[in-house]
Tab-separated table of C-alpha atoms in Angstrom:
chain	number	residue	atom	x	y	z
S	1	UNK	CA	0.000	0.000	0.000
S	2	UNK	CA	0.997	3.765	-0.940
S	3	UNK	CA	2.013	6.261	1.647
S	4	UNK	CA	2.046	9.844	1.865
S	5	UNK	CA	6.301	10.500	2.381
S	6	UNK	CA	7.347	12.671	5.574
S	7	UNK	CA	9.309	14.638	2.335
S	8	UNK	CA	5.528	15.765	1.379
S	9	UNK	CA	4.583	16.085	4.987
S	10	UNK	CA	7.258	18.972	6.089
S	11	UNK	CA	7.162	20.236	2.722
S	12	UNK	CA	3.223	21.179	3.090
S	13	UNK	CA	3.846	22.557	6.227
S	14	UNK	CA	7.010	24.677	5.533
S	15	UNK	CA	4.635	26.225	2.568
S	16	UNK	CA	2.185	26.746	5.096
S	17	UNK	CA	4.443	29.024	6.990
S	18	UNK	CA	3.994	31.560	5.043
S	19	UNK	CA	0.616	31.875	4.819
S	20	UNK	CA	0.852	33.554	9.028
S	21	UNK	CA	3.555	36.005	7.039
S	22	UNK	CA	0.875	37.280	5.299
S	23	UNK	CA	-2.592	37.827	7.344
S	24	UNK	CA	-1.080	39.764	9.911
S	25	UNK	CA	-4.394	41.427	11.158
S	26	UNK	CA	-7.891	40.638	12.004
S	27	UNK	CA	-9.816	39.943	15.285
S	28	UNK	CA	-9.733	36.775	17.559
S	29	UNK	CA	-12.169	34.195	18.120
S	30	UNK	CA	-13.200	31.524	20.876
S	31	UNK	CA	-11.453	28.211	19.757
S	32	UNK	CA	-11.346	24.851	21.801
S	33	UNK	CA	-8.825	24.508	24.340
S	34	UNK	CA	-6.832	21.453	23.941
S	35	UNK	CA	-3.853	19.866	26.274
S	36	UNK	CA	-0.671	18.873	25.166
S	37	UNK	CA	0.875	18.990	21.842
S	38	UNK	CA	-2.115	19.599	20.467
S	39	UNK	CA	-2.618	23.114	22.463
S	40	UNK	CA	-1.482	24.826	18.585
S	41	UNK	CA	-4.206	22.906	17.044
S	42	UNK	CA	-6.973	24.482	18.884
S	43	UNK	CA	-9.135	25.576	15.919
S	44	UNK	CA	-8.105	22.764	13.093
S	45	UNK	CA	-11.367	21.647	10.854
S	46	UNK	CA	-10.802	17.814	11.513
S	47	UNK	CA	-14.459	17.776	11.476
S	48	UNK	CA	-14.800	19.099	8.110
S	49	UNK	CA	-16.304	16.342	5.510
S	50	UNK	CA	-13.350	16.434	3.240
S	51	UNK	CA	-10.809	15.638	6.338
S	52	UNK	CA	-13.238	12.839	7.753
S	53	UNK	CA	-13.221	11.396	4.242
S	54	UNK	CA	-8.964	10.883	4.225
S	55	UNK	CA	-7.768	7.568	4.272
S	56	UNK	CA	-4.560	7.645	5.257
S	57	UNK	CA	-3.147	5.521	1.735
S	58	UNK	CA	-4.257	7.788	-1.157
S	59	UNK	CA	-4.806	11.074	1.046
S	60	UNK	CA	-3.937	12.167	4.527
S	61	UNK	CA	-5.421	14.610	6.899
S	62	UNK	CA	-3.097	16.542	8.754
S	63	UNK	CA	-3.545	19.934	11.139
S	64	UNK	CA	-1.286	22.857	10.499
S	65	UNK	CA	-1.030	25.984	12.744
S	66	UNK	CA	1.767	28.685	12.296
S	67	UNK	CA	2.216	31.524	14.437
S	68	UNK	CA	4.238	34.973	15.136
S	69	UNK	CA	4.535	37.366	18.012
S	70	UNK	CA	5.908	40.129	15.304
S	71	UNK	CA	6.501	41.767	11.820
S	72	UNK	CA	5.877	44.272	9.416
S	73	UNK	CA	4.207	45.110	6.402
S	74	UNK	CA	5.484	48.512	4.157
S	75	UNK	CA	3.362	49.646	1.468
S	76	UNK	CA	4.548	52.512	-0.011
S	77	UNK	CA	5.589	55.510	2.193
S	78	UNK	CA	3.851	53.973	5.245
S	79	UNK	CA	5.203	50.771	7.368
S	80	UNK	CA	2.831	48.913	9.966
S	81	UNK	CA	3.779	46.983	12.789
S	82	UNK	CA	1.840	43.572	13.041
S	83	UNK	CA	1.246	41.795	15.969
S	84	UNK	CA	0.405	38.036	17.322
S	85	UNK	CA	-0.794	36.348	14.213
S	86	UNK	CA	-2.430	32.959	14.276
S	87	UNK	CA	-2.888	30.825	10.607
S	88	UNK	CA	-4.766	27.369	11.459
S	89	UNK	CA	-5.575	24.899	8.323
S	90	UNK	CA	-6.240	21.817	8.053
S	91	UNK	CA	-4.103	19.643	4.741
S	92	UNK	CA	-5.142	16.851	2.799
S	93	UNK	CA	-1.972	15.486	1.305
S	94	UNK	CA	-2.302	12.845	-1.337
S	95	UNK	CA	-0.019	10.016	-2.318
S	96	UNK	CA	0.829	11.962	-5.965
S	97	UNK	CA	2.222	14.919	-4.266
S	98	UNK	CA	-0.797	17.052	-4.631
S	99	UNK	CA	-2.599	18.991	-1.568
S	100	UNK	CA	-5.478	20.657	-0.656
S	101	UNK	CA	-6.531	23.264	1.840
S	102	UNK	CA	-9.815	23.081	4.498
S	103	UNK	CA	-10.431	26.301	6.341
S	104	UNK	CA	-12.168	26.165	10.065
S	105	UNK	CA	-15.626	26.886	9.502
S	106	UNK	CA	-14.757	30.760	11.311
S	107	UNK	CA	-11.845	31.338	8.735
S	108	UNK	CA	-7.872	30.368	8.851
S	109	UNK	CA	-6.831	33.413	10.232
S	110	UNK	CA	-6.998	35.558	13.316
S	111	UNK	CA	-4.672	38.006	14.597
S	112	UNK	CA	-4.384	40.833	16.593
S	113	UNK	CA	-5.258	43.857	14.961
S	114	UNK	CA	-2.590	46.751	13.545
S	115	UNK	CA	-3.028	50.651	13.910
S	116	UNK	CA	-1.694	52.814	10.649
S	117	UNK	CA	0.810	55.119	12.847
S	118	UNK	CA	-0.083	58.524	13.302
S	119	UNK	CA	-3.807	57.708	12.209
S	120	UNK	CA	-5.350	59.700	9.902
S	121	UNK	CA	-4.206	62.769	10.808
S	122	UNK	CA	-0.678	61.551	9.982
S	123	UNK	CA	-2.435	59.945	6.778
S	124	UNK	CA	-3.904	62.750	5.362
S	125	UNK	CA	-3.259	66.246	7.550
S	126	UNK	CA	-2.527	68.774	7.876
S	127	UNK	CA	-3.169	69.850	4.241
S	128	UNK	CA	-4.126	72.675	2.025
S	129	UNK	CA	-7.244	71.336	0.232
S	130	UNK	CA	-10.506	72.884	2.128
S	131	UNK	CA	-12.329	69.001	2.326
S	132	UNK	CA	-9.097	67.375	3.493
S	133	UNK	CA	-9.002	70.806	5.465
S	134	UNK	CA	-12.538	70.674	6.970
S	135	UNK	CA	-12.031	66.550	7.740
S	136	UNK	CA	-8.680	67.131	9.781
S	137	UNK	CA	-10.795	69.727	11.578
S	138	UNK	CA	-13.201	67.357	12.949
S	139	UNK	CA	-10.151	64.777	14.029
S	140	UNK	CA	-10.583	65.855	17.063
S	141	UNK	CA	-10.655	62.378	19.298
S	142	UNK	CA	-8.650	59.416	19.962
S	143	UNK	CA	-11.228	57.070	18.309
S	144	UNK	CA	-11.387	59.501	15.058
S	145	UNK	CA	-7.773	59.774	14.659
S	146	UNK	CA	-7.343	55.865	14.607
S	147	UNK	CA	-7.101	53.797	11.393
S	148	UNK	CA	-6.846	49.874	11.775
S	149	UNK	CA	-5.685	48.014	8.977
S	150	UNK	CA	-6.265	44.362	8.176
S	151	UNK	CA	-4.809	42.246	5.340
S	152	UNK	CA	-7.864	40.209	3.731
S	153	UNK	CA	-8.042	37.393	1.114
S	154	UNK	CA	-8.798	38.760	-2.540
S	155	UNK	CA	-8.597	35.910	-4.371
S	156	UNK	CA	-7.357	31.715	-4.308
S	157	UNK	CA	-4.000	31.466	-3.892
S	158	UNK	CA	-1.645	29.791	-6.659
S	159	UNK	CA	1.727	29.173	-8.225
S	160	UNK	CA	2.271	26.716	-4.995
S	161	UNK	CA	5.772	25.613	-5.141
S	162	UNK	CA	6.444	22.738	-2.821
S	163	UNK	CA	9.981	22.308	-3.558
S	164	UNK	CA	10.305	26.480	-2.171
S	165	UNK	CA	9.595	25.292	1.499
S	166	UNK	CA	12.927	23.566	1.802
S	167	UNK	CA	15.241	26.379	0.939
S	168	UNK	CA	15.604	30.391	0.528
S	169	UNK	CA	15.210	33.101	-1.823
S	170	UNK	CA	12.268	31.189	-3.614
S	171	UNK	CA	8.852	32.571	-3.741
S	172	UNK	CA	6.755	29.775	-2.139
S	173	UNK	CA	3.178	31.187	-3.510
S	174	UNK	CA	1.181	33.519	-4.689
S	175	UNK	CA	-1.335	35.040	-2.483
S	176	UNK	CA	-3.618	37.894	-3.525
S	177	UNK	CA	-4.968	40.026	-0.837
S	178	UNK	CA	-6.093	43.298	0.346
S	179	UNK	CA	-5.546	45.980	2.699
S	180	UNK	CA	-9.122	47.136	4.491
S	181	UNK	CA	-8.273	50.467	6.345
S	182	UNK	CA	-11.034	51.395	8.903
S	183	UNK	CA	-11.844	55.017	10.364
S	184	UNK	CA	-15.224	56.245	10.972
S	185	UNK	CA	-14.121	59.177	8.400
S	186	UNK	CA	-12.927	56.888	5.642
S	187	UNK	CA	-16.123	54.577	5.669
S	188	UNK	CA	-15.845	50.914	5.937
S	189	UNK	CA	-15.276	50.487	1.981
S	190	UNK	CA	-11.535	51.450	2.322
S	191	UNK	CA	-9.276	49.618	0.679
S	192	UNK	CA	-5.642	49.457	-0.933
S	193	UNK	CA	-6.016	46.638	-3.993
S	194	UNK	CA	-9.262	44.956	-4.821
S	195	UNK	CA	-10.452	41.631	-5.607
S	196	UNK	CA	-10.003	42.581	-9.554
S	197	UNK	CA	-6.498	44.376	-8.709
S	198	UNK	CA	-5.205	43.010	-5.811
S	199	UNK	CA	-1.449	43.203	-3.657
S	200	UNK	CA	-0.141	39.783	-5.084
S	201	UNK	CA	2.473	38.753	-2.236
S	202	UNK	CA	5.365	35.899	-3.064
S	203	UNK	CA	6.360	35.119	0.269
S	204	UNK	CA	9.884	32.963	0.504
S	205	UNK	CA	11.599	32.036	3.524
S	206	UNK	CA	14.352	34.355	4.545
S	207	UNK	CA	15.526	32.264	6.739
S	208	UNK	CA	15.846	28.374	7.301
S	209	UNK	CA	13.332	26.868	9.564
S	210	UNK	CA	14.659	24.577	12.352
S	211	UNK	CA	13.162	21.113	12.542
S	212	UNK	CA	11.972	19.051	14.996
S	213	UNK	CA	9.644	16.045	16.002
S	214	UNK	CA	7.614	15.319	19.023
S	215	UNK	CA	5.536	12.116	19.386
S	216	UNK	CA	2.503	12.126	21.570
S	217	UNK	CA	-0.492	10.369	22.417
S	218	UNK	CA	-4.022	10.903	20.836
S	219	UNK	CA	-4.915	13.263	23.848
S	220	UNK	CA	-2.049	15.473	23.518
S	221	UNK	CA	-0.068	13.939	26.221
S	222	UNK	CA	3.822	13.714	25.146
S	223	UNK	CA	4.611	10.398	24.284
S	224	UNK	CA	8.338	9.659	22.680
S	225	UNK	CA	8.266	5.817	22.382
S	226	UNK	CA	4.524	5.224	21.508
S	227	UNK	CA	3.194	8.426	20.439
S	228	UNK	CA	0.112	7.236	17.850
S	229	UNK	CA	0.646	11.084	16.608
S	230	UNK	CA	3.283	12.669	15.555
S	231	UNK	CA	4.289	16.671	15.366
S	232	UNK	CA	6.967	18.045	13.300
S	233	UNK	CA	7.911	21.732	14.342
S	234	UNK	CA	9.682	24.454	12.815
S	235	UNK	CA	10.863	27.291	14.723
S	236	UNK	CA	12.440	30.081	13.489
S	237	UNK	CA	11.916	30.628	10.125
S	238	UNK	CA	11.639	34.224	8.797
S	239	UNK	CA	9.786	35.114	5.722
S	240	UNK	CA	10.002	38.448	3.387
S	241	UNK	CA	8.451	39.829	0.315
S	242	UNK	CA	9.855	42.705	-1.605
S	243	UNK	CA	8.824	41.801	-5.139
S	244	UNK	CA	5.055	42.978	-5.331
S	245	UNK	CA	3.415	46.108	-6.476
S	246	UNK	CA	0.310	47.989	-4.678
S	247	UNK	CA	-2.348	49.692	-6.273
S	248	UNK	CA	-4.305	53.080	-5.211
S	249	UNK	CA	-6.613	53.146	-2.757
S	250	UNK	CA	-10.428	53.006	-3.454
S	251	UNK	CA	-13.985	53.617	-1.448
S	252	UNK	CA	-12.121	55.874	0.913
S	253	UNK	CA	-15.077	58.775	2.246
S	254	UNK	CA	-16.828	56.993	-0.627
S	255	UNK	CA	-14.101	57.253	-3.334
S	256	UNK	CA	-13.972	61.408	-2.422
S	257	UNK	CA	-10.586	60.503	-0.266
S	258	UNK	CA	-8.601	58.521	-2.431
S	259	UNK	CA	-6.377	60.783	-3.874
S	260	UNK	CA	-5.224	62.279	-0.178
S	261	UNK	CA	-4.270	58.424	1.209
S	262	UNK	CA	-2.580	57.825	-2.132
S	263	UNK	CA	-0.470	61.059	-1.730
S	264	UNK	CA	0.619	60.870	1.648
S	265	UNK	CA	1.135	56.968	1.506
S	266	UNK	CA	2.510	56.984	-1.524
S	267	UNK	CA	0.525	54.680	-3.937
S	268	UNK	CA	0.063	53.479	-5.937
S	269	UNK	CA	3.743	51.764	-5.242
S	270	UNK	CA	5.773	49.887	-8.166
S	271	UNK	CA	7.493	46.436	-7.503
S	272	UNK	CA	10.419	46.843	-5.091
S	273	UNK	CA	9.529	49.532	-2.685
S	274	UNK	CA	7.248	47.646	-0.784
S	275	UNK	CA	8.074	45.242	1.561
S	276	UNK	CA	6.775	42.461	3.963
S	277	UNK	CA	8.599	40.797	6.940
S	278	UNK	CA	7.576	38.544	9.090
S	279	UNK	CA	10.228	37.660	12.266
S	280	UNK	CA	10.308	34.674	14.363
S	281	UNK	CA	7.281	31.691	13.418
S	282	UNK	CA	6.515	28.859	14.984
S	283	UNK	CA	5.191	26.074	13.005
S	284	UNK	CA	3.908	22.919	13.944
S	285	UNK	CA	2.610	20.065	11.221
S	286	UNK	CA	-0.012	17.068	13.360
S	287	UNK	CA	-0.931	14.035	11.620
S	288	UNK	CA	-1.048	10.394	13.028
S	289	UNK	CA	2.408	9.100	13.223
S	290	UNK	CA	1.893	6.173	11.184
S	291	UNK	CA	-0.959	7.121	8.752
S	292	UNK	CA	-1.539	4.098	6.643
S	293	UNK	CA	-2.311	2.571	10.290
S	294	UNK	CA	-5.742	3.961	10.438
S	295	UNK	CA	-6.373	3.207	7.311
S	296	UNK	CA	-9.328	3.369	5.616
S	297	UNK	CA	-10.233	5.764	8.517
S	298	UNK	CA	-7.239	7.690	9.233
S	299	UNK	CA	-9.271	11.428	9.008
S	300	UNK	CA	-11.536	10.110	11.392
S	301	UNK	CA	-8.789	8.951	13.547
S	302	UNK	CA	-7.373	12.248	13.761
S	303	UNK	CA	-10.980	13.865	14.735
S	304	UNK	CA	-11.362	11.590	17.153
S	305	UNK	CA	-7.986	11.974	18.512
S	306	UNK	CA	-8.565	15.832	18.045
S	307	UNK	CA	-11.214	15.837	20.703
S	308	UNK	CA	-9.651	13.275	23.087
S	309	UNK	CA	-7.454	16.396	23.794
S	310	UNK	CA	-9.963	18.925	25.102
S	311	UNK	CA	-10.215	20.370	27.991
């Protein structure tokens, strides 16, 4: 009987990686606590048909979770500071080196939010034109002053490149997305890139990721000898982006304020004066240790393993 190789394994999850690079905002949601080695797994979709349906021969179901305490994302004249950033997925891997991705049911990413620095008076004030004039006049609170900004999806990722994961200076994918800046004065239609003209981000690792692998029983509970699961972990790993282009901003005071963000920010920006960075990840790849062993069942396995762990 065919296996899925560990090769295929790390490599999905070293791709993975970089997917926490690039969603570096958003808000938090409740997920399951779980004990053990699975604590990094707390929101994985191992209930999700497709993972139930893996056998463990031709396709495997696997959890991934990759997080960082820090980064940065510069578009343009303006740099923001990201904060704790949590990716969750959950990978079926199949036994001709193809793979497929199963978002939790509340999406794959949440993260702590980002504020634009200065807010929008450093975004658009102090300035000569009376509506951008008569606007910076009303900034006249915390709350009004403050812009968030949060990296969204704006289209399937592609280009995947497996072979990337295991070495540096290659682009690993290509992930459209879009930058959704909030401030009661801008409206909640602002946006740098759209879903027809989005920030397309190549993420590579700038670093090399340092591997590891714990074994641990289907609870959670470390387990060297006789683990039934198995974790691999990379720690370490440092990702950048300084090949992709942003485009103008749109919907901003409904399409009246484009033109001041894209002066004082800068955009739109050509290829190679933007740049993303993301320090320090932790990775971690969970999957029975032995697949082929639950076999015809092994997704279910995993689910039920999954919520052996809760707390």
């Amino acid at each position: 009987m065919r296996s899925v190789s560990n090769r295929t394994r790390i490599g999905t999850l070293a791709a993975i990686t970089a997917f926490g690079a690039l969603f570096s905002t958003g808000t938090a949601t409740a997920a399951t606590q779980l004990q053990g080695h699975w604590a990094p797994h707390d929101r994985c979709p191992v209930d999700a048909p497709a993972m139930l349906a893996a056998d463990g021969v031709d396709s495997v179901a696997t959890c991934i979770s990759s997080r960082s305490a820090s980064g940065s994302i510069k578009l343009g004249n303006t740099v923001v500071t990201t904060g704790d950033t949590d990716l969750q997925l959950g990978v079926l891997q199949r036994s001709d080196g193809t793979t497929s991705l199963v978002a939790p049911a509340e999406g794959a990413l949440v993260a702590d939010s980002a504020e634009v620095p200065g807010g929008l008076l450093g975004l658009m004030c102090p300035s000569g034109v009376p509506v951008v004039s008569a606007i910076c006049r009303q900034i006249t609170s915390v709350e009004l002053n403050r812009i968030t900004a949060t990296i969204e999806p704006a289209g399937a990722p592609r280009d995947f490149n497996m072979a990337a994961a295991f070495t540096t200076d290659v682009p690993i994918l290509t992930l459209p997305v879009r930058i959704h800046l909030r401030n009661p004065l801008l409206g909640d239609k602002c946006y740098i890139g759209t879903t027809s003209k989005p920030v397309l981000l190549r993420p590579k690792n700038a670093t090399a990721p340092a591997l590891s692998l714990q074994r641990f029983a289907g609870n959670g509970v470390p387990d060297d000898e006789n683990g039934v699961m198995g974790r691999y972990t990379f720690e370490d790993a440092d990702q950048a982006d300084t090949t992709f282009a942003v485009p103008g901003a749109s919907g901003c005071g409904a399409g009246l304020l484009d033109w001041a963000v894209n002066l004082k920010t800068g955009l739109p920006s050509a290829a190679g004066k933007n740049n993303l960075t993301l320090d320090s990840t932790s990775t971690y790849f969970a999957s029975p240790y032995a697949p082929s062993d639950h076999a015809p069942n092994e997704g279910k396995a995993l689910a039920g393993f999954w919520h052996s762990a809760a707390q």
